[in-house]
Tab-separated table of C-alpha atoms and ligand atoms in Angstrom:
chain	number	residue	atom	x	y	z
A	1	UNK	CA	-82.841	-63.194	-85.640
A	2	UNK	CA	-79.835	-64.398	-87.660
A	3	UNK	CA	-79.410	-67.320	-88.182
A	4	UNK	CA	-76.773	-69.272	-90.106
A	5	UNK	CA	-76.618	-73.088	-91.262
A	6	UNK	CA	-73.440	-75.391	-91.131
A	7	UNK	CA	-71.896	-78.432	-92.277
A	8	UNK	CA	-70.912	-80.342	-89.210
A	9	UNK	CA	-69.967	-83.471	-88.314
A	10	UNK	CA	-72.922	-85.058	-87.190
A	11	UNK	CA	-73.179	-87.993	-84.839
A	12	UNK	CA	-76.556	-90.174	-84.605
A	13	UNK	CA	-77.280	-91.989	-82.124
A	14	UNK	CA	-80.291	-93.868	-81.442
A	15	UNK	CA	-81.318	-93.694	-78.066
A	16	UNK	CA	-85.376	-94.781	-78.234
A	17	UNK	CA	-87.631	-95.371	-80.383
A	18	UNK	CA	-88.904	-92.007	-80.283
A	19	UNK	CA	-85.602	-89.796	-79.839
A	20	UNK	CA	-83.439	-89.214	-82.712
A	21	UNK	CA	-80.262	-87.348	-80.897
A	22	UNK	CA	-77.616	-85.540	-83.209
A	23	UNK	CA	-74.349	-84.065	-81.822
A	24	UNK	CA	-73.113	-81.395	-83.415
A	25	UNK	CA	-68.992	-80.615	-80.957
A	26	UNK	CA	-68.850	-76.121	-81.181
A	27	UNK	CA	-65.785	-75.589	-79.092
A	28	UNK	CA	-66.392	-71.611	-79.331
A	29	UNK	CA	-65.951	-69.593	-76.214
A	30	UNK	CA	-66.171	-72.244	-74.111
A	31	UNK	CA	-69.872	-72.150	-75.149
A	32	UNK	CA	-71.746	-75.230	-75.873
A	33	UNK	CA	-74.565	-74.677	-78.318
A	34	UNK	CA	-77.759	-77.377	-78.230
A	35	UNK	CA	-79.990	-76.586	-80.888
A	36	UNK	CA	-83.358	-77.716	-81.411
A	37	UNK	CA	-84.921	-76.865	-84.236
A	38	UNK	CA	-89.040	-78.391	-84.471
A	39	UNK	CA	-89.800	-77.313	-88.230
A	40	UNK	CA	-90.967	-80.801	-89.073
A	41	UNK	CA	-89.909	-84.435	-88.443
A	42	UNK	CA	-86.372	-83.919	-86.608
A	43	UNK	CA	-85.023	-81.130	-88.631
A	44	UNK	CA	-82.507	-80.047	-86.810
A	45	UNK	CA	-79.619	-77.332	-87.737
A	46	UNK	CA	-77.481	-75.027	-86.042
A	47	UNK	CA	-78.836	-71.175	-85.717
A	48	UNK	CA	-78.129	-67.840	-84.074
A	49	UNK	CA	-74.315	-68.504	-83.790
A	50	UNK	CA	-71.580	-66.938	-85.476
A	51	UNK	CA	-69.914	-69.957	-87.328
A	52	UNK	CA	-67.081	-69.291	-88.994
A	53	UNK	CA	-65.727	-68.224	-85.654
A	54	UNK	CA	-66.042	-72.191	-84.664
A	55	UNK	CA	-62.303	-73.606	-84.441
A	56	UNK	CA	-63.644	-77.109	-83.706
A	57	UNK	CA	-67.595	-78.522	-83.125
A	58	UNK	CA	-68.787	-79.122	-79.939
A	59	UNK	CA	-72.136	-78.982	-78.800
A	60	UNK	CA	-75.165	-81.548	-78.850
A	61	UNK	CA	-78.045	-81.410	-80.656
A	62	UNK	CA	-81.898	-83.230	-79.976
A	63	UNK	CA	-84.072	-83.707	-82.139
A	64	UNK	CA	-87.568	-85.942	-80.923
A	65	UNK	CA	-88.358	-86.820	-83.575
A	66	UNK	CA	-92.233	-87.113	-84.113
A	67	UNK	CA	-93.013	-85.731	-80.698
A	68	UNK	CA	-92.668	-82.307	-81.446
A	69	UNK	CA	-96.140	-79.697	-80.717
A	70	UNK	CA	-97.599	-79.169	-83.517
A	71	UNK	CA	-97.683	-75.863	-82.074
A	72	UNK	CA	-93.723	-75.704	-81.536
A	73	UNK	CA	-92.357	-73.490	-84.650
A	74	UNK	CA	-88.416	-73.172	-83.573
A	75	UNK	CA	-86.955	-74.215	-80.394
A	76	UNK	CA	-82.980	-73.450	-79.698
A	77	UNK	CA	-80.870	-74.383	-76.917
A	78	UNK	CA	-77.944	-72.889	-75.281
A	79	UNK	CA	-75.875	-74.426	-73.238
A	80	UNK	CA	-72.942	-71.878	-71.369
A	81	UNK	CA	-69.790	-73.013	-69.146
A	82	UNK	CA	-70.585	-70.205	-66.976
A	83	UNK	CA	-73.964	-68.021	-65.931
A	84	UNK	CA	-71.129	-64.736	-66.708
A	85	UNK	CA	-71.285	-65.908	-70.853
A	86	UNK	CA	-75.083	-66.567	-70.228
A	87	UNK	CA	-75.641	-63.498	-69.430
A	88	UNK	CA	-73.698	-62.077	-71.986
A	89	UNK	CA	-75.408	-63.665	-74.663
A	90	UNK	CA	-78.682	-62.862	-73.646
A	91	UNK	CA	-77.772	-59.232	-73.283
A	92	UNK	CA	-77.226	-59.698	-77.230
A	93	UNK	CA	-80.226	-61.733	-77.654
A	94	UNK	CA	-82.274	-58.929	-76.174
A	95	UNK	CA	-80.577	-55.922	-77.640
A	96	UNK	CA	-80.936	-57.994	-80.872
A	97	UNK	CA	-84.908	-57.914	-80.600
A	98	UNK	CA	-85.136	-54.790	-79.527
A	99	UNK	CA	-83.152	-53.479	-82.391
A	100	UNK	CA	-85.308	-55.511	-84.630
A	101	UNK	CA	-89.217	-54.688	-82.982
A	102	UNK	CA	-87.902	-50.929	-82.815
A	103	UNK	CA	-87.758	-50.961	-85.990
A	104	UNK	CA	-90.726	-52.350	-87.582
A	105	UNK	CA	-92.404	-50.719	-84.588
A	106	UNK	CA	-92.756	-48.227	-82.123
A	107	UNK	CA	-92.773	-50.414	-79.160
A	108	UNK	CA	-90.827	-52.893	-77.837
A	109	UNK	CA	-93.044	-55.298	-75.409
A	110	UNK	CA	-90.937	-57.040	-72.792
A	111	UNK	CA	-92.076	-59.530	-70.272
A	112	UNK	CA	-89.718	-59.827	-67.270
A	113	UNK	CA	-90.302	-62.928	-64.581
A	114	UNK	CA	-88.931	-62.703	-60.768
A	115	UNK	CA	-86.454	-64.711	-59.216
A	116	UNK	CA	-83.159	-65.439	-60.635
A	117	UNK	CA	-83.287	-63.649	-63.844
A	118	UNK	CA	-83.143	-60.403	-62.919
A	119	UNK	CA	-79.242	-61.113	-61.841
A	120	UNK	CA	-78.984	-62.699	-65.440
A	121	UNK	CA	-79.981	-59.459	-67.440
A	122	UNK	CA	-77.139	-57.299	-65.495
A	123	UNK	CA	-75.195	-57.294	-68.973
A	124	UNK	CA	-78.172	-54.833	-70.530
A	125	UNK	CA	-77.810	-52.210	-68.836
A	126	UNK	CA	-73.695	-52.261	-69.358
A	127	UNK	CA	-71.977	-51.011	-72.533
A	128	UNK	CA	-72.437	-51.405	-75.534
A	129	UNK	CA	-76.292	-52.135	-74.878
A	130	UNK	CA	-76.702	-49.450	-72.327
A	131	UNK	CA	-75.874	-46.755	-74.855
A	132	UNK	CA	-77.139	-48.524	-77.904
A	133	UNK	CA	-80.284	-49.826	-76.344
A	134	UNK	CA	-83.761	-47.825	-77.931
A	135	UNK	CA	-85.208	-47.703	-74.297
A	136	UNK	CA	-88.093	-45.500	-74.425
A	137	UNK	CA	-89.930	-47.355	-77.383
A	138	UNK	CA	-89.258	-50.288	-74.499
A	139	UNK	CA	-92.834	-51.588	-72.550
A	140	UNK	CA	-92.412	-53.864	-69.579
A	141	UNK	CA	-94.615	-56.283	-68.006
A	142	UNK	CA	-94.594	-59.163	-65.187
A	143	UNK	CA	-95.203	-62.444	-66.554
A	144	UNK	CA	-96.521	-63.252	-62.393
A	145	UNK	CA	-96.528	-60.873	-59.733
A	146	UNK	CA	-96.799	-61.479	-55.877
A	147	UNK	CA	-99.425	-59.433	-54.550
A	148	UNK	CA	-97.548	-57.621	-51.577
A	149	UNK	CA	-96.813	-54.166	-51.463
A	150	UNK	CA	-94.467	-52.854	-54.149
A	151	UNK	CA	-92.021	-52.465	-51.611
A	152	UNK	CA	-92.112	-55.453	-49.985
A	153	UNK	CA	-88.705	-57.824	-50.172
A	154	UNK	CA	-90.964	-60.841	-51.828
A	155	UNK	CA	-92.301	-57.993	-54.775
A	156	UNK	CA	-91.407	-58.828	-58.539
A	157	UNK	CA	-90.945	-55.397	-59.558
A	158	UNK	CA	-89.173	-54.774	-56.359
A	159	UNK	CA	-86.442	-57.454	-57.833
A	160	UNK	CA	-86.731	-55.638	-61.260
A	161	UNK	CA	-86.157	-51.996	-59.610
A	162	UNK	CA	-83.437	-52.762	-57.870
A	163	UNK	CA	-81.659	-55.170	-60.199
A	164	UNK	CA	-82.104	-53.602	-63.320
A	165	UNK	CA	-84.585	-51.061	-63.854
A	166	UNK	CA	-82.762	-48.340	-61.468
A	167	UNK	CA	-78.984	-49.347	-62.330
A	168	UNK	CA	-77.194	-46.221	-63.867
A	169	UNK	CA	-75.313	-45.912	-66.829
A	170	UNK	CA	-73.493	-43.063	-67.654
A	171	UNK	CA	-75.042	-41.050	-70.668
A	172	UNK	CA	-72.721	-38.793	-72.666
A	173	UNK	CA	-74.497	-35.456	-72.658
A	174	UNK	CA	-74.217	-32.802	-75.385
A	175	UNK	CA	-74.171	-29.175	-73.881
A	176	UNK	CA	-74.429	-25.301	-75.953
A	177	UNK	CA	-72.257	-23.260	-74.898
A	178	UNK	CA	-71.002	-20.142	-77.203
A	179	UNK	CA	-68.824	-21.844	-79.791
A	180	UNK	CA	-71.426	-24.613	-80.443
A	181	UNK	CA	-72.292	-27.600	-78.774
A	182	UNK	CA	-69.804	-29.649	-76.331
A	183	UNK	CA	-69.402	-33.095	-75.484
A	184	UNK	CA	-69.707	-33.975	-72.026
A	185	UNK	CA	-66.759	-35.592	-71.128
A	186	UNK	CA	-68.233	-36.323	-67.653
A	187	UNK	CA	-71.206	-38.045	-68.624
A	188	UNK	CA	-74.596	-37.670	-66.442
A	189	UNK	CA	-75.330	-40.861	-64.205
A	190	UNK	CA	-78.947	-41.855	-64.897
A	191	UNK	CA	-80.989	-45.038	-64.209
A	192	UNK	CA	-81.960	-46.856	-67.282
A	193	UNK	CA	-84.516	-44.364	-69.262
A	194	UNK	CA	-87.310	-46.444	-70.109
A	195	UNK	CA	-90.330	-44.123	-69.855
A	196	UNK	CA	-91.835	-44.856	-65.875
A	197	UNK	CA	-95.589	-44.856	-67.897
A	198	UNK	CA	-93.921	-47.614	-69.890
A	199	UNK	CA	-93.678	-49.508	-66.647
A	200	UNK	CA	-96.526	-52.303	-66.145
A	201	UNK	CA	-96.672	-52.876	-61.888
A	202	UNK	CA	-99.579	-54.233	-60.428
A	203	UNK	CA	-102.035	-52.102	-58.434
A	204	UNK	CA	-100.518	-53.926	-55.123
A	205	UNK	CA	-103.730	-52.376	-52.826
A	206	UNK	CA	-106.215	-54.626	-54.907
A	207	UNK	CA	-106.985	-58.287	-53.789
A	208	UNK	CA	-105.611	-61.339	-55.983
A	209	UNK	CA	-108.838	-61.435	-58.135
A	210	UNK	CA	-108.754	-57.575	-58.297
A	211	UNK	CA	-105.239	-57.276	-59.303
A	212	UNK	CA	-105.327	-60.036	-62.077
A	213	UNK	CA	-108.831	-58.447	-63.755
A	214	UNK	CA	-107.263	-54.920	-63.763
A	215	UNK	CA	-103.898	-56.093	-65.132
A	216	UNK	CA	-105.791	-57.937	-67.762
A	217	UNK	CA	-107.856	-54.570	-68.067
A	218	UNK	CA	-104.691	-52.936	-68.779
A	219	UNK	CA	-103.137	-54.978	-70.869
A	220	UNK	CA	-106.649	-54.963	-73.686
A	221	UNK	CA	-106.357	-50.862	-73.422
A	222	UNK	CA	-102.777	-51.238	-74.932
A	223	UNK	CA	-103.351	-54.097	-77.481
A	224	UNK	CA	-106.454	-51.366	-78.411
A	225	UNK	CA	-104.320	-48.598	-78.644
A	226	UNK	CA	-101.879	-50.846	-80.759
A	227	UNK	CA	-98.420	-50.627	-77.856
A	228	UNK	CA	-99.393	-54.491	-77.192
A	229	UNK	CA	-100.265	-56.923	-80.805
A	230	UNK	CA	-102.396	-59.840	-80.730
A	231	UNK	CA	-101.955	-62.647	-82.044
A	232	UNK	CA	-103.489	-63.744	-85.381
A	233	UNK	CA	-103.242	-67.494	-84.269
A	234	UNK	CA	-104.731	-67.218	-80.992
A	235	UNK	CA	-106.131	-63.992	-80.439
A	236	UNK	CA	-104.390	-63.889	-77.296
A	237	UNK	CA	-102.184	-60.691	-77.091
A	238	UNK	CA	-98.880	-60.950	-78.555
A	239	UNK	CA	-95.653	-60.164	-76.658
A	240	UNK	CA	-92.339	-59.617	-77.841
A	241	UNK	CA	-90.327	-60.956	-75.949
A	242	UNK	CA	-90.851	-62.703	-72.456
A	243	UNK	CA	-88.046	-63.283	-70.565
A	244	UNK	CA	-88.709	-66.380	-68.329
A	245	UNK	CA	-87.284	-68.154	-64.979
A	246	UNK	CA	-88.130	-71.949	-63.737
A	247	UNK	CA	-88.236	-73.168	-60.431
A	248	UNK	CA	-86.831	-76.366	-59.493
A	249	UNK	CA	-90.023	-77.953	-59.454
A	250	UNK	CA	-90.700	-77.157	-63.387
A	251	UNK	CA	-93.297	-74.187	-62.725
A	252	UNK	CA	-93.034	-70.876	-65.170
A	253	UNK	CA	-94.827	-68.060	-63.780
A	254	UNK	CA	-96.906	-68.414	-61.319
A	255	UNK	CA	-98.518	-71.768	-62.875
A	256	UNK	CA	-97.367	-74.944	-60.776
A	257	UNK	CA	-97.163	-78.673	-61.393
A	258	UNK	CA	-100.668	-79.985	-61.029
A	259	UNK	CA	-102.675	-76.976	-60.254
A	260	UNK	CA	-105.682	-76.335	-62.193
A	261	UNK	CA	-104.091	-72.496	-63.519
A	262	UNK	CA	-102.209	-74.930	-65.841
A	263	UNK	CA	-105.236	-75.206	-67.966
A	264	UNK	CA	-107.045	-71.829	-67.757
A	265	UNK	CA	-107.771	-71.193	-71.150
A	266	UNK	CA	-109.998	-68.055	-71.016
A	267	UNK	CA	-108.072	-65.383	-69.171
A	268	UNK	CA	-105.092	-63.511	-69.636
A	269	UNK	CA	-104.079	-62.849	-66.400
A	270	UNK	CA	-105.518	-65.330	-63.283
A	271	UNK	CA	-104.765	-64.904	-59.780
A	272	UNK	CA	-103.629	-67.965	-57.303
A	273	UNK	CA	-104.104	-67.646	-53.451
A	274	UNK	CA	-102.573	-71.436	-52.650
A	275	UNK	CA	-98.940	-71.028	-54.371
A	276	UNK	CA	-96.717	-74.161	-53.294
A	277	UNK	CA	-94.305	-71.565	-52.911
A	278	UNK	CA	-94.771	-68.677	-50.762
A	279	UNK	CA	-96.086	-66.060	-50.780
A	280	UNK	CA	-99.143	-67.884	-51.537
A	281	UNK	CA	-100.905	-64.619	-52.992
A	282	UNK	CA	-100.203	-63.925	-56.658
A	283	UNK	CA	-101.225	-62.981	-60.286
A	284	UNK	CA	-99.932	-64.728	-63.714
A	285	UNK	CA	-99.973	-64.667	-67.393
A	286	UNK	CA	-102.329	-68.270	-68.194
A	287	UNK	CA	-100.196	-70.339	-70.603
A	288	UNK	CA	-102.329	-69.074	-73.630
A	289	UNK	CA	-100.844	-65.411	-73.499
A	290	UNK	CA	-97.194	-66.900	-72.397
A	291	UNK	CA	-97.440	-69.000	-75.543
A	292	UNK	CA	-98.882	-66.297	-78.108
A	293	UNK	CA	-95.180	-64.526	-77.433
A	294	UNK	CA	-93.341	-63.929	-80.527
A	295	UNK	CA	-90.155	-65.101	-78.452
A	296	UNK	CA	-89.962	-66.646	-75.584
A	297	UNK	CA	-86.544	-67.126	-73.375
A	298	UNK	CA	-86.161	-69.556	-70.659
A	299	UNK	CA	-83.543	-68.515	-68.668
A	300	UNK	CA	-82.482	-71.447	-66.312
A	301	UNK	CA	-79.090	-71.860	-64.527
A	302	UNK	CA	-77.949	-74.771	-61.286
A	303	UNK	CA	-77.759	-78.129	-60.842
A	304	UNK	CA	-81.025	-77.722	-58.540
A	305	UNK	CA	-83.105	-77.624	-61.894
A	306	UNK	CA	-81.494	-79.868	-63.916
A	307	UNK	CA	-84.289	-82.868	-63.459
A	308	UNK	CA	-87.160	-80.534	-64.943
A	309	UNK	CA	-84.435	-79.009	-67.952
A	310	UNK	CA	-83.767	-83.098	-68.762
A	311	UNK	CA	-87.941	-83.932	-68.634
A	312	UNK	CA	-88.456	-81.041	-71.425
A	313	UNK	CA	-85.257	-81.827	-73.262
A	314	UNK	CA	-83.941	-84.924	-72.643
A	315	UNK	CA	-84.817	-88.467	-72.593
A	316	UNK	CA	-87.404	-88.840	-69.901
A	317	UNK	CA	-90.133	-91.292	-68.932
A	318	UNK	CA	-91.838	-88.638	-66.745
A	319	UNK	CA	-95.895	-89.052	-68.001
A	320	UNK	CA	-96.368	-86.000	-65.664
A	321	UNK	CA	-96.176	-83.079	-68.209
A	322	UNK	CA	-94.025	-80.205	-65.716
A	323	UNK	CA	-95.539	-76.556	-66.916
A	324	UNK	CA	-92.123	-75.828	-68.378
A	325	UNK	CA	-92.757	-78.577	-70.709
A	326	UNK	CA	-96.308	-76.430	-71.865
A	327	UNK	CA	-94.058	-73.280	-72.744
A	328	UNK	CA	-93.992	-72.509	-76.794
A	329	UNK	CA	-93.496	-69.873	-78.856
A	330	UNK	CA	-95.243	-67.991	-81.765
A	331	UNK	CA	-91.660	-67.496	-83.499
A	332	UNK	CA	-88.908	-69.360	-81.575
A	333	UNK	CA	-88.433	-70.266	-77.880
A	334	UNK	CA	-84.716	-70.353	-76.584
A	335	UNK	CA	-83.156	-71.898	-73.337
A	336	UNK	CA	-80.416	-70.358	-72.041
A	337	UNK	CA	-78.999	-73.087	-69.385
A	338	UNK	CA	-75.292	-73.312	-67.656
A	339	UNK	CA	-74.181	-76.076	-67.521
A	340	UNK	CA	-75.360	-77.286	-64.409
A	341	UNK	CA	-79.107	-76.829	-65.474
A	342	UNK	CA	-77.944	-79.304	-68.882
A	343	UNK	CA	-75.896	-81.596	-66.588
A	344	UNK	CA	-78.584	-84.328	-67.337
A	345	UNK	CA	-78.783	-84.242	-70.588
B	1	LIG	O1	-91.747	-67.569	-57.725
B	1	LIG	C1	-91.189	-67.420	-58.800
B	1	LIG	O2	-90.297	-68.344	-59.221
B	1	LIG	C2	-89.877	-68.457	-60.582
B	1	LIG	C3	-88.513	-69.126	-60.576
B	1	LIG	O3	-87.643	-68.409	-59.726
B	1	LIG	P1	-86.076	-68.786	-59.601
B	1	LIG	O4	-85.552	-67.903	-58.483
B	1	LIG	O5	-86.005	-70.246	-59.255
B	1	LIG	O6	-85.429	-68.464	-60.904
B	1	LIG	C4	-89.869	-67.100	-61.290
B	1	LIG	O7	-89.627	-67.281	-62.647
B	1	LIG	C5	-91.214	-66.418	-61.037
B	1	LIG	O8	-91.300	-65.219	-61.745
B	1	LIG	C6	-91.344	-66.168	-59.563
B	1	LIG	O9	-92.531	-65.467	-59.208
């Protein structure tokens, strides 16, 4: 990703013992930009923004300094007036890492959540990314998955189909004819064309515990066939690029505050049949797999999840570790938040 450095004005303020927080003002686009940046004791700079285009600096910075995962490479923040430049710049963010796994491979391995989200990645599948976009090296996969019928108003991929998978775009088509070969100038409608046997669903007529072993089944025939990589770290497989949601309780996936999935440290893929939050039937990713990622996003927008956004980022006292406070990244982890979801920080 590109990243550039800055000298800004830098306020310090001590607010423990243990957090160090640095302000960095980015008035650009009425987009506030938090950065994070773990790559030792507080280092903190400004990355993935554009800044000569800054008129003035506005935008706060945290760094905890000394509390930091050992685990935790690069952590950003983004902080957007509305959820319409969110999903803007996570449109680029994506097309970005596409762009960049097309091409040092053939596959690009994407990791899509339910819930809210799917309204957030609208931007993709609108010019310039539609037509830009490499979609059939594309691969996508559920991070959790509710096991109902594929049809069924409460399905994951149901959300994905009909929020972003099957939107059209209009493809300019190139036609013979007999002096040569003629632009289209009205372009064919299609939905976006990411190969359907690129497409990762879960066999919805298997149980919970049937449906998580054959999605894990699936997933070790691609990382042997080389589509999915694995992580040299872990040896869990490695994802692109997983594109993740948070309830207002803190959970990620299908892994809630307090239950026992939180720790599964065997499995890729486990099945739950007591969810907090109906239905109470599904499969997720265990947080070793959602942590091998190469990039993790969290995408979280509302006031209604603004107490877990300030226990992971900002200055709590919680001892109760939320499972959006277990989420890391093999390269870099970003939060994308409006400005209701950083209201408390
Ligand atoms: O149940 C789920 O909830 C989370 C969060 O959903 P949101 O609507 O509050 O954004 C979601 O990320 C997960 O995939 C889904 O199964």
């Amino acid at each position: 990703m590109a990243s550039a450095s800055a000298s800004l004005t830098i306020t310090t303020t001590l607010r423990s013992s243990s957090v160090r927080r640095t302000a960095f003002y980015c008035g650009h686009h009425r987009t506030r930009s938090i950065v994070l940046n773990r790559l030792g004791f507080g280092g903190v700079s400004l990355i993935g923004a554009n800044t000569k285009r800054f008129d003035s600096l506005k935008a706060t910075a945290f760094s905890m300094a000394g509390t930091a995962a050992a685990s935790e490479k690069k952590k950003r923040v983004e902080v957007f007036d509305t959820e319409e430049d969110l999903a803007a710049s996570l449109a680029k963010y994506t097309a970005d890492l596409s762009d960049k796994f097309g091409k040092e491979r053939s596959s690009f391995t994407v990791v899509l959540s339910g819930g809210s989200l799917i309204k957030s990645l609208r931007k993709l599948v609108e010019p310039p990314y539609s037509d830009s976009i490499e979609w059939g090296k594309w691969h996508i996969f559920w991070v959790d998955e509710r096991v109902v019928p594929k049809d069924h108003v409460d399905s994951n991929y149901k959300l994905a189909y009909d929020g972003f998978l099957s939107k059209g775009m209009f493809v300019p088509r190139l036609y013979r004819c007999n002096a040569g070969y003629l632009l289209n100038f009205l372009p064919i409608f299609e939905q976006v064309p990411i190969p359907p046997g690129n497409v990762y669903a879960i066999n919805d007529a298997l149980s919970p515990e049937g449906a998580a072993e054959d999605y894990e089944t699936c997933l070790k025939h691609l990382v042997a066939n080389n589509i999915l990589a694995t992580s040299s770290a872990t040896g869990f497989p490695k994802f692109d690029l997983m594109l993740l949601g948070m309830g207002p309780d803190g959970h990620v996936a299908s892994l809630f505050p307090g239950h026992d999935l939180c720790k599964e440290n065997k499995k890729w893929v486990t099945f739950i049949k007591d969810s907090p939050k109906p239905p109470p039937e599904r499969i997720t990713f265990t947080f070793p797999v959602i942590n091998s990622a190469a990039y993790n996003a969290l995408v979280v927008c509302g006031a209604g999840k603004a107490g877990p956004v300030q226990a992971a980022l900002g200055n709590s006292q919680n001892a109760n570790v939320l499972p959006v406070q277990m989420v890391s990244a093999e390269e870099e982890l970003t939060w994308f938040l409006d400005k209701e979801a950083a209201s408390k920080l």
